[in-house]
Each structure stands twice: as structure tokens, then as C-alpha cells.
Short mmCIF file of C-alpha atoms in Angstrom, two decimals:
data_model
loop_
_atom_site.label_atom_id
_atom_site.label_comp_id
_atom_site.label_asym_id
_atom_site.label_seq_id
_atom_site.Cartn_x
_atom_site.Cartn_y
_atom_site.Cartn_z
CA MET A 2 -25.72 37.57 -5.80
CA GLU A 3 -23.93 40.02 -8.06
CA LYS A 4 -22.97 38.24 -11.29
CA ILE A 5 -19.19 38.46 -11.20
CA PHE A 6 -18.26 35.58 -13.51
CA ASN A 7 -18.84 37.50 -16.74
CA ASN A 8 -15.79 39.70 -16.22
CA THR A 9 -13.48 38.34 -18.91
CA GLN A 10 -10.80 40.99 -18.33
CA VAL A 11 -10.19 39.52 -14.86
CA ALA A 12 -10.72 35.92 -16.03
CA PHE A 13 -8.04 36.06 -18.73
CA SER A 14 -5.72 38.68 -17.24
CA LEU A 15 -2.80 36.24 -17.21
CA LYS A 16 -3.28 35.05 -20.79
CA SER A 17 -1.42 36.66 -23.67
CA ASP A 18 -3.22 37.11 -26.98
CA THR A 19 -1.37 34.04 -28.29
CA GLU A 20 -2.46 31.91 -25.31
CA LEU A 21 -6.02 33.14 -25.71
CA ASP A 22 -5.96 32.16 -29.40
CA ARG A 23 -4.63 28.71 -28.45
CA ALA A 24 -7.42 28.27 -25.88
CA TYR A 25 -10.00 29.20 -28.50
CA PHE A 26 -8.54 26.70 -30.97
CA LEU A 27 -8.45 23.90 -28.38
CA PHE A 28 -12.01 24.36 -27.16
CA LYS A 29 -13.21 24.68 -30.76
CA MET A 30 -11.62 21.30 -31.53
CA ILE A 31 -12.96 19.73 -28.31
CA SER A 32 -16.49 20.87 -29.21
CA ILE A 33 -16.49 18.49 -32.19
CA GLN A 34 -16.98 14.98 -30.76
CA PRO A 35 -15.71 12.96 -33.76
CA LEU A 36 -12.51 15.04 -33.74
CA VAL A 37 -11.92 14.19 -30.09
CA ARG A 38 -12.32 10.46 -30.81
CA ILE A 39 -10.06 10.56 -33.87
CA GLY A 40 -7.50 12.83 -32.16
CA THR A 41 -7.36 10.52 -29.14
CA ALA A 42 -6.75 7.43 -31.29
CA VAL A 43 -4.11 9.15 -33.44
CA THR A 44 -2.29 10.60 -30.40
CA ASN A 45 -2.22 7.26 -28.58
CA PHE A 46 -0.92 5.53 -31.70
CA ALA A 47 1.79 8.15 -32.24
CA LEU A 48 2.98 7.98 -28.63
CA ASN A 49 2.97 4.17 -28.55
CA ALA A 50 4.89 4.10 -31.83
CA ASN A 51 7.40 6.57 -30.36
CA LEU A 52 6.72 9.10 -33.10
CA PRO A 53 8.10 12.60 -32.37
CA VAL A 54 4.79 14.21 -31.33
CA GLU A 55 5.50 15.14 -27.70
CA GLY A 56 6.64 18.65 -28.68
CA LEU A 57 3.37 19.30 -30.51
CA ILE A 58 1.31 17.94 -27.61
CA ARG A 59 3.33 20.00 -25.15
CA ALA A 60 2.82 23.21 -27.11
CA THR A 61 -0.94 22.76 -27.40
CA VAL A 62 -3.19 20.68 -25.15
CA PHE A 63 -0.55 19.85 -22.51
CA ASP A 64 0.50 23.40 -21.76
CA HIS A 65 -3.12 24.53 -21.62
CA PHE A 66 -4.26 21.91 -19.08
CA CYS A 67 -0.99 21.07 -17.25
CA GLY A 68 1.62 22.95 -15.25
CA GLY A 69 4.68 21.06 -16.52
CA VAL A 70 6.44 17.72 -16.82
CA ASN A 71 7.74 17.83 -13.24
CA GLU A 72 7.08 19.69 -10.00
CA ASN A 73 9.79 22.33 -10.56
CA ASP A 74 8.41 22.97 -14.02
CA CYS A 75 5.12 24.08 -12.38
CA LEU A 76 6.57 26.84 -10.23
CA THR A 77 6.42 29.51 -12.94
CA VAL A 78 2.69 28.86 -13.34
CA VAL A 79 2.17 28.65 -9.56
CA ASP A 80 3.85 32.01 -8.96
CA LYS A 81 2.09 33.66 -11.88
CA MET A 82 -1.38 32.57 -10.72
CA PHE A 83 -0.67 33.59 -7.15
CA THR A 84 -0.09 37.20 -8.24
CA THR A 85 -3.88 37.30 -8.72
CA GLY A 86 -4.63 35.46 -5.47
CA VAL A 87 -5.29 32.08 -7.11
CA SER A 88 -3.50 29.22 -5.31
CA SER A 89 -2.36 25.89 -6.79
CA VAL A 90 -2.72 22.22 -5.92
CA LEU A 91 0.10 20.24 -7.56
CA ASP A 92 -1.51 17.10 -8.96
CA TYR A 93 0.78 14.30 -10.12
CA SER A 94 -1.59 13.11 -12.84
CA VAL A 95 -0.05 9.79 -13.79
CA GLU A 96 -2.86 7.22 -13.94
CA GLY A 97 -3.50 3.54 -14.48
CA LYS A 98 -0.33 2.10 -12.96
CA GLU A 99 -0.24 -1.44 -11.55
CA GLU A 100 3.26 -2.13 -10.27
CA GLU A 101 4.63 -1.77 -6.73
CA GLU A 102 7.59 0.35 -7.84
CA GLN A 103 5.16 2.70 -9.60
CA PHE A 104 3.12 3.08 -6.40
CA ASP A 105 6.30 3.76 -4.45
CA ALA A 106 7.29 6.38 -7.04
CA ALA A 107 3.87 8.04 -6.66
CA LEU A 108 4.30 8.01 -2.89
CA LYS A 109 7.69 9.67 -3.23
CA MET A 110 6.26 12.33 -5.54
CA THR A 111 3.32 13.01 -3.20
CA LEU A 112 5.72 13.52 -0.29
CA LYS A 113 7.69 15.92 -2.46
CA THR A 114 4.55 17.96 -3.20
CA ILE A 115 3.87 18.14 0.56
CA ASP A 116 7.34 19.66 0.96
CA PHE A 117 6.55 22.12 -1.83
CA ALA A 118 3.29 23.07 -0.13
CA LYS A 119 5.00 23.52 3.23
CA GLU A 120 7.46 25.96 1.69
CA ARG A 121 4.98 28.00 -0.36
CA LEU A 122 1.91 29.98 0.64
CA ALA A 123 0.73 29.62 -2.96
CA ILE A 124 0.26 25.84 -2.52
CA PRO A 125 -2.23 25.26 0.33
CA PHE A 126 -2.96 21.56 -0.34
CA ALA A 127 -1.31 18.38 -1.56
CA VAL A 128 -3.33 15.72 -3.40
CA PHE A 129 -3.21 12.07 -4.43
CA LYS A 130 -5.42 9.38 -5.94
CA PRO A 131 -6.01 6.15 -3.99
CA THR A 132 -5.11 4.16 -7.12
CA GLY A 133 -1.84 6.06 -7.24
CA LEU A 134 -0.84 4.08 -4.15
CA GLY A 135 -2.43 0.69 -4.88
CA ARG A 136 -4.24 -1.46 -7.44
CA LEU A 137 -7.91 -0.73 -8.17
CA ALA A 138 -8.76 -4.46 -8.17
CA LEU A 139 -7.30 -4.80 -4.68
CA TYR A 140 -9.40 -1.90 -3.36
CA GLU A 141 -12.44 -3.58 -4.92
CA LYS A 142 -11.72 -6.89 -3.23
CA VAL A 143 -11.14 -5.25 0.16
CA GLY A 144 -14.31 -3.17 -0.23
CA ASN A 145 -16.33 -6.28 -1.03
CA LYS A 146 -15.01 -7.90 2.19
CA GLU A 147 -13.55 -10.77 0.16
CA THR A 148 -10.90 -12.95 1.76
CA LEU A 149 -7.44 -11.90 0.66
CA THR A 150 -4.65 -14.32 -0.06
CA ALA A 151 -1.55 -13.99 2.10
CA LEU A 152 0.22 -12.12 -0.72
CA GLU A 153 -2.77 -9.81 -1.24
CA GLN A 154 -2.90 -9.08 2.48
CA GLU A 155 0.77 -8.10 2.41
CA GLU A 156 0.05 -5.93 -0.63
CA TRP A 157 -2.88 -4.25 1.14
CA ASN A 158 -0.72 -3.64 4.21
CA ARG A 159 1.68 -1.75 1.94
CA VAL A 160 -1.20 0.37 0.57
CA VAL A 161 -2.28 1.23 4.12
CA ALA A 162 1.32 2.06 5.03
CA ARG A 163 1.64 4.40 2.02
CA PHE A 164 -1.57 6.21 3.03
CA ASP A 165 -0.30 6.54 6.57
CA THR A 166 3.09 7.82 5.45
CA VAL A 167 1.47 10.59 3.37
CA CYS A 168 -1.09 11.57 6.03
CA ARG A 169 1.48 11.51 8.83
CA GLU A 170 3.73 13.81 6.79
CA GLY A 171 0.81 16.14 6.01
CA HIS A 172 -0.07 16.28 9.70
CA LYS A 173 3.54 16.86 10.75
CA LYS A 174 4.01 19.70 8.23
CA GLU A 175 0.46 21.06 8.62
CA VAL A 176 -0.32 20.61 4.92
CA SER A 177 -3.90 19.56 4.17
CA LEU A 178 -4.35 16.56 1.84
CA LEU A 179 -7.04 16.14 -0.78
CA ILE A 180 -7.65 12.45 -1.53
CA ASP A 181 -9.48 12.07 -4.81
CA GLY A 182 -12.62 9.98 -5.34
CA GLU A 183 -12.66 7.24 -7.96
CA GLU A 184 -14.94 4.47 -9.27
CA SER A 185 -17.74 3.41 -6.91
CA TRP A 186 -16.68 -0.26 -6.91
CA MET A 187 -13.36 0.60 -5.28
CA GLN A 188 -14.54 3.55 -3.20
CA ASP A 189 -15.77 1.67 -0.10
CA ALA A 190 -12.26 0.47 0.72
CA ALA A 191 -10.82 3.92 0.02
CA ASP A 192 -13.49 5.57 2.20
CA ASP A 193 -12.75 3.26 5.13
CA LEU A 194 -9.03 3.89 4.76
CA VAL A 195 -9.45 7.68 4.56
CA THR A 196 -11.77 7.65 7.59
CA SER A 197 -9.13 5.78 9.58
CA MET A 198 -6.65 8.52 8.61
CA MET A 199 -9.12 11.22 9.71
CA ARG A 200 -9.45 9.49 13.09
CA LYS A 201 -5.70 9.57 13.47
CA TYR A 202 -4.71 12.94 11.99
CA ASN A 203 -7.81 15.18 12.13
CA LYS A 204 -8.15 15.40 15.90
CA ASP A 205 -7.36 19.13 16.11
CA LYS A 206 -8.29 20.31 12.61
CA PRO A 207 -9.04 18.89 9.16
CA ILE A 208 -5.78 17.76 7.56
CA VAL A 209 -7.11 14.74 5.64
CA PHE A 210 -9.88 15.44 3.09
CA ASN A 211 -11.88 12.71 1.39
CA THR A 212 -13.88 13.33 -1.82
CA LEU A 213 -17.64 12.97 -2.25
CA GLN A 214 -18.84 12.55 -5.82
CA MET A 215 -22.34 13.97 -5.52
CA TYR A 216 -23.66 12.41 -8.72
CA ARG A 217 -23.94 9.35 -6.46
CA TRP A 218 -27.34 9.35 -4.74
CA ASP A 219 -25.94 7.77 -1.54
CA ARG A 220 -23.23 10.31 -0.73
CA LEU A 221 -25.26 12.75 1.37
CA ASP A 222 -26.33 9.90 3.66
CA TYR A 223 -22.69 8.79 3.81
CA LEU A 224 -21.66 12.29 4.89
CA LYS A 225 -24.32 12.41 7.60
CA GLY A 226 -23.25 9.00 8.89
CA LEU A 227 -19.61 10.07 8.95
CA HIS A 228 -20.61 13.21 10.85
CA LEU A 229 -22.16 11.09 13.61
CA ILE A 230 -18.98 9.03 13.87
CA ALA A 231 -16.78 12.15 13.92
CA LYS A 232 -18.84 13.75 16.71
CA GLU A 233 -18.77 10.57 18.76
CA GLU A 234 -15.05 9.89 18.28
CA GLY A 235 -13.83 13.48 18.28
CA PHE A 236 -12.26 14.19 14.90
CA HIS A 237 -12.74 16.78 12.14
CA ILE A 238 -14.04 16.08 8.63
CA GLY A 239 -12.38 17.52 5.54
CA MET A 240 -14.34 16.93 2.35
CA LYS A 241 -13.89 17.85 -1.27
CA LEU A 242 -17.31 18.05 -2.92
CA VAL A 243 -17.52 17.40 -6.66
CA ARG A 244 -20.22 16.22 -9.01
CA GLY A 245 -18.18 13.32 -10.37
CA ALA A 246 -16.02 12.14 -13.25
CA TYR A 247 -16.98 8.57 -14.15
CA MET A 248 -20.70 8.72 -15.01
CA GLU A 249 -20.67 6.88 -18.33
CA LYS A 250 -18.40 4.17 -16.94
CA GLU A 251 -20.58 3.81 -13.80
CA ASN A 252 -23.87 3.52 -15.70
CA LYS A 253 -22.41 1.07 -18.24
CA ARG A 254 -20.99 -1.22 -15.55
CA ALA A 255 -24.24 -1.19 -13.55
CA GLU A 256 -26.19 -2.16 -16.65
CA GLU A 257 -23.75 -4.90 -17.65
CA LYS A 258 -23.64 -6.43 -14.17
CA GLY A 259 -27.35 -5.96 -13.42
CA TYR A 260 -27.25 -3.81 -10.30
CA PRO A 261 -28.91 -0.42 -9.69
CA THR A 262 -26.76 2.44 -10.91
CA PRO A 263 -25.16 4.47 -8.11
CA ILE A 264 -25.65 7.62 -10.21
CA CYS A 265 -28.50 10.09 -9.64
CA ALA A 266 -31.40 9.79 -12.08
CA SER A 267 -30.87 13.26 -13.58
CA LYS A 268 -28.58 16.27 -13.76
CA GLU A 269 -31.13 18.17 -11.65
CA ALA A 270 -31.01 15.49 -8.94
CA THR A 271 -27.21 15.70 -8.93
CA ASP A 272 -27.33 19.49 -8.59
CA LEU A 273 -29.76 19.24 -5.66
CA ASN A 274 -27.58 16.59 -4.04
CA TYR A 275 -24.46 18.72 -4.43
CA ASP A 276 -26.08 21.85 -3.01
CA ALA A 277 -27.60 19.90 -0.10
CA ALA A 278 -24.15 18.56 0.84
CA VAL A 279 -22.66 22.07 0.71
CA LEU A 280 -25.43 23.40 2.99
CA TYR A 281 -25.05 20.47 5.40
CA MET A 282 -21.31 21.11 5.72
CA LEU A 283 -21.81 24.86 6.15
CA ASP A 284 -24.21 24.09 9.00
CA HIS A 285 -21.48 22.05 10.73
CA LEU A 286 -18.34 24.09 10.15
CA ASP A 287 -17.45 23.55 13.80
CA ILE A 288 -15.92 20.20 12.78
CA MET A 289 -15.99 20.37 8.97
CA ALA A 290 -14.02 22.04 6.17
CA ILE A 291 -15.13 22.23 2.53
CA PHE A 292 -13.22 22.17 -0.72
CA ALA A 293 -15.96 22.95 -3.27
CA GLY A 294 -14.62 21.53 -6.51
CA THR A 295 -17.02 22.81 -9.14
CA HIS A 296 -17.14 24.41 -12.58
CA ASN A 297 -20.84 25.15 -12.10
CA GLU A 298 -21.47 28.89 -11.87
CA GLN A 299 -24.84 28.57 -10.13
CA SER A 300 -23.52 26.24 -7.43
CA THR A 301 -20.68 28.69 -6.83
CA TYR A 302 -23.06 31.63 -6.54
CA ASP A 303 -25.25 29.56 -4.19
CA LEU A 304 -22.32 28.81 -1.89
CA MET A 305 -21.27 32.46 -1.92
CA LYS A 306 -24.84 33.46 -0.95
CA MET A 307 -25.03 30.83 1.81
CA MET A 308 -21.76 32.14 3.24
CA LYS A 309 -23.07 35.71 3.16
CA ASP A 310 -26.42 34.74 4.72
CA LYS A 311 -24.63 32.90 7.54
CA GLY A 312 -22.19 35.73 8.13
CA ILE A 313 -19.18 33.64 7.07
CA ALA A 314 -16.22 35.69 5.83
CA SER A 315 -15.29 35.18 2.17
CA ASN A 316 -11.74 34.22 3.20
CA ASP A 317 -12.75 31.79 5.98
CA ASN A 318 -10.04 29.13 5.78
CA ARG A 319 -12.56 26.29 6.26
CA ILE A 320 -14.04 27.00 2.81
CA TRP A 321 -12.13 26.71 -0.46
CA PHE A 322 -13.31 26.83 -4.06
CA GLY A 323 -11.47 24.73 -6.64
CA GLN A 324 -11.34 24.38 -10.41
CA LEU A 325 -9.04 22.61 -12.86
CA TYR A 326 -6.20 24.48 -14.53
CA GLY A 327 -7.17 25.46 -18.06
CA MET A 328 -10.90 25.54 -17.32
CA SER A 329 -13.41 27.98 -15.78
CA ASP A 330 -10.95 30.83 -15.36
CA ASN A 331 -13.95 33.15 -15.22
CA ILE A 332 -14.93 31.49 -11.92
CA SER A 333 -11.45 31.10 -10.38
CA TYR A 334 -9.99 34.54 -11.02
CA ASN A 335 -13.16 36.49 -10.27
CA LEU A 336 -13.61 34.60 -6.99
CA ALA A 337 -10.04 35.45 -6.00
CA ARG A 338 -10.56 39.07 -7.05
CA ASN A 339 -13.52 39.18 -4.62
CA GLY A 340 -11.56 37.79 -1.69
CA TYR A 341 -12.51 34.09 -1.69
CA ASN A 342 -10.09 31.19 -1.19
CA VAL A 343 -9.47 29.61 -4.60
CA ALA A 344 -7.10 26.86 -5.72
CA LYS A 345 -6.56 25.48 -9.20
CA TYR A 346 -5.70 21.79 -9.60
CA LEU A 347 -2.42 21.94 -11.51
CA PRO A 348 -1.66 18.56 -13.13
CA PHE A 349 1.91 17.63 -13.98
CA GLY A 350 3.93 14.63 -15.13
CA PRO A 351 5.69 13.25 -18.23
CA VAL A 352 3.66 14.00 -21.37
CA LYS A 353 3.10 10.34 -22.26
CA ASP A 354 2.03 9.42 -18.72
CA VAL A 355 -0.37 12.35 -18.40
CA MET A 356 -2.20 11.54 -21.67
CA PRO A 357 -4.99 9.50 -19.94
CA TYR A 358 -5.73 12.60 -17.83
CA LEU A 359 -5.74 14.89 -20.88
CA ILE A 360 -8.01 12.53 -22.79
CA ARG A 361 -10.46 12.54 -19.86
CA ARG A 362 -10.42 16.34 -19.87
CA ALA A 363 -11.19 16.43 -23.60
CA GLU A 364 -13.96 13.85 -23.26
CA GLU A 365 -15.42 15.66 -20.24
CA ASN A 366 -15.52 18.97 -22.09
CA THR A 367 -17.17 17.26 -25.05
CA SER A 368 -19.84 15.49 -22.97
CA VAL A 369 -20.68 18.09 -20.31
CA ALA A 370 -23.50 20.19 -21.73
CA GLY A 371 -22.58 23.83 -21.98
CA GLN A 372 -19.01 23.59 -20.64
CA THR A 373 -17.18 24.02 -23.95
CA SER A 374 -19.66 26.51 -25.39
CA ARG A 375 -19.30 28.63 -22.24
CA GLU A 376 -15.51 28.61 -22.56
CA LEU A 377 -15.73 29.60 -26.23
CA THR A 378 -18.25 32.37 -25.54
CA LEU A 379 -16.06 33.88 -22.82
CA ILE A 380 -12.89 33.66 -24.93
CA LYS A 381 -14.66 35.31 -27.89
CA LYS A 382 -15.93 38.07 -25.60
CA GLU A 383 -12.42 38.75 -24.29
CA ARG A 384 -10.86 38.75 -27.76
CA LYS A 385 -13.49 41.27 -28.85
CA ARG A 386 -12.85 43.42 -25.76
CA ARG A 387 -9.09 43.45 -26.38
CA LYS A 388 -9.58 44.34 -30.02
CA ALA A 389 -11.81 47.26 -29.09
CA ALA A 390 -9.37 48.39 -26.37
CA SER A 391 -6.47 48.38 -28.80
CA LYS A 392 -8.37 50.68 -31.14
CA ALA A 393 -9.46 53.05 -28.39
#
């Protein structure tokens, strides 16, 4: 494949010199692990102590990785990105809630993002996290087939009802839904619930998408098993494929509790697993649709090549590429420039509530080998290009 991801002029076409300088500063800070740890602790302390730091956070890390504090706030970013052909997925990134009223608030917000998506070509998907609509510990108990108390059963019925409300609305308004993957110990219950929604709402086309975290060695077999069920029962499969976001937590828990880790033995094994799942889905596009969520250039090139080899059009609506806002712009904008379907996850929410998401982003960029250095290299290249252009 032609190497298109090195074109920094396309990658950073929407960034002003000031925004480019801010991106360089942020990734430079993120590249220093002790700074991330200290910065995280200081930020959490300042927010919990109600110190006036939200403005500083908003002007730096928040605005780089998030679309705004509410859904309307995001529209400027949504419209701006769409001028280059890059779509948006509004992601209400409030995490770690435990109360029923908080789950109901998340449900309400998810329904609102479906309305936004229905009204705007620039927003092709809505998204939610299973734990946005119910407690993680409850998912775990249901997944383990433990007996629920009467109160827990009522609580679980409400979780199921929230899922159904969102999926029914997505189906009614023809807005596809990406349901995020989470920790393995709660995922069985989420998988069963999402599959039941696919049975109900994916009869004609994929509306409901589950997520496969391919750093888990069992996910390809899960996909193949689901395929057999879908063929037999007559429904479509929508699947977001990612590598995964909870590796350290997964390995630590497996070690502490004495069970085999669900995570692949190596990065290479994860890469092979990811690419095998992509190929399997491409071979069964008659009833499958793919959202390839990856920041990996090689995996993206591989999917592009597979599509070309199979004679699949770059803009085939059954295949989407996705990256996070604020990261891998070289992939997103160059894909869009070359006619592929691309959507950026655009997180939003109150600054304080979105901090767990931002901390995960910082930690991920610190721990993923090569991610931050690649961002810095590309930003430096673009700054140099602009400097030379201004002198020409």
C-alpha cells in the first residue's frame, strides 16, 4: 500500500500554529511517566479541593482530547472536522458512576446523542458504555450466573430496560450504536445483553455494534461462535474491533486471583488476533459490519489492502475506521482524504467528570510503546514544514 500517513499537511490541516504548539507541549509532558503520575495526583487533589483549576485544564488537556462540556459545545468541532470528511461519534465520557439517577442521566444523554446523529450526516453513530447504564459489580454477578437477590433482579431488569430503550431508539431512527467493551469480568453479561439486542434490532442491517477487545485471546472464537448463531437465527453482526484498554488491570487481577490471564501473551499475538478478526469479518460482510478502532498504522494499511484485494470500495458503508479525538490525526485525516469512512470518538462532559477518561488517555499514551513518540515526530515535522513554507 502507498504510505499515506506521513502527510502532516493533511493530518494537521485543521490545527492552528497555537494548537499545534499545545499538542507538542502535551505529548512532550505525557512522554515523561513521572510527570503523568504527579500531574494526575495534583489535578485530582485540586479538583476534589474545589481549587480554581478547571479553566487551566479546559485550555490544555481537555480541549485537546475532548469536544466540549456538553453536546452542543461539540458541534463546532463536529462541523469543522466534517469539512475534511472526518465524522464524529459523540461520547459522553463520564465514568465510574454507581447510582440509579446517574444511570438514568446517562440514558437520557445517550438518547440525546441519537437525536443529534439522526439530524446530522457528520455523526454516523451513537455510543455508550455498559457501565454507564448499570453497576459493574452487578454485571459481574450476572455474568458469573450467581443468584441475584430480589432487589438485584429488579436492578438488573432496569439495566436491561435501559439497553432496550437505547437500541429501540437507534433502530427507530436508523442510527447505529457502538457499545463499548470493558473489563473481562463484567463482559460476559454485557455480551449476552448486546447479543439479545442484535437479535431484536439487527434483523435487516447492523444497528447494534458490540466491541471485541482483541488483546483477549478468546475473542476470535467468540466472534466465530456468534457468527454461527447469527446465521442460524437470522440477524446481522455489528462489531467494533479494538486492541483493548485495560491490560495492566486485567493482568494484575488475574495474578491476584490466581486464574489464567485473558490477555494475549505478547503484543505480536494481539496484532495477529486483531488482523485475523478483521479478515474474518471481511470474509462475511454479507451479515457483518466493521468499525475498526485502531491507532495502529500497519493494521490500518492491512485493512485497506484487504479491501482493495477483495474489490471492496473504500467508502463501503459496512466498513468504518475510528480513532480518538486528539490522537492519530495522521491516520484519520489521510484516510478521509483518500475516500474511506472515518469517525473520531469525540468525548464530552463536565471537566471534573471527564477527568478519569483524560487520565486514562495520558496513561495510555505513556505506556503504549511508540504512540507518543510518533505523535511528537509528526508534530515536529509539520512545524518544520510550516516554518519552511512561511519563508518560501
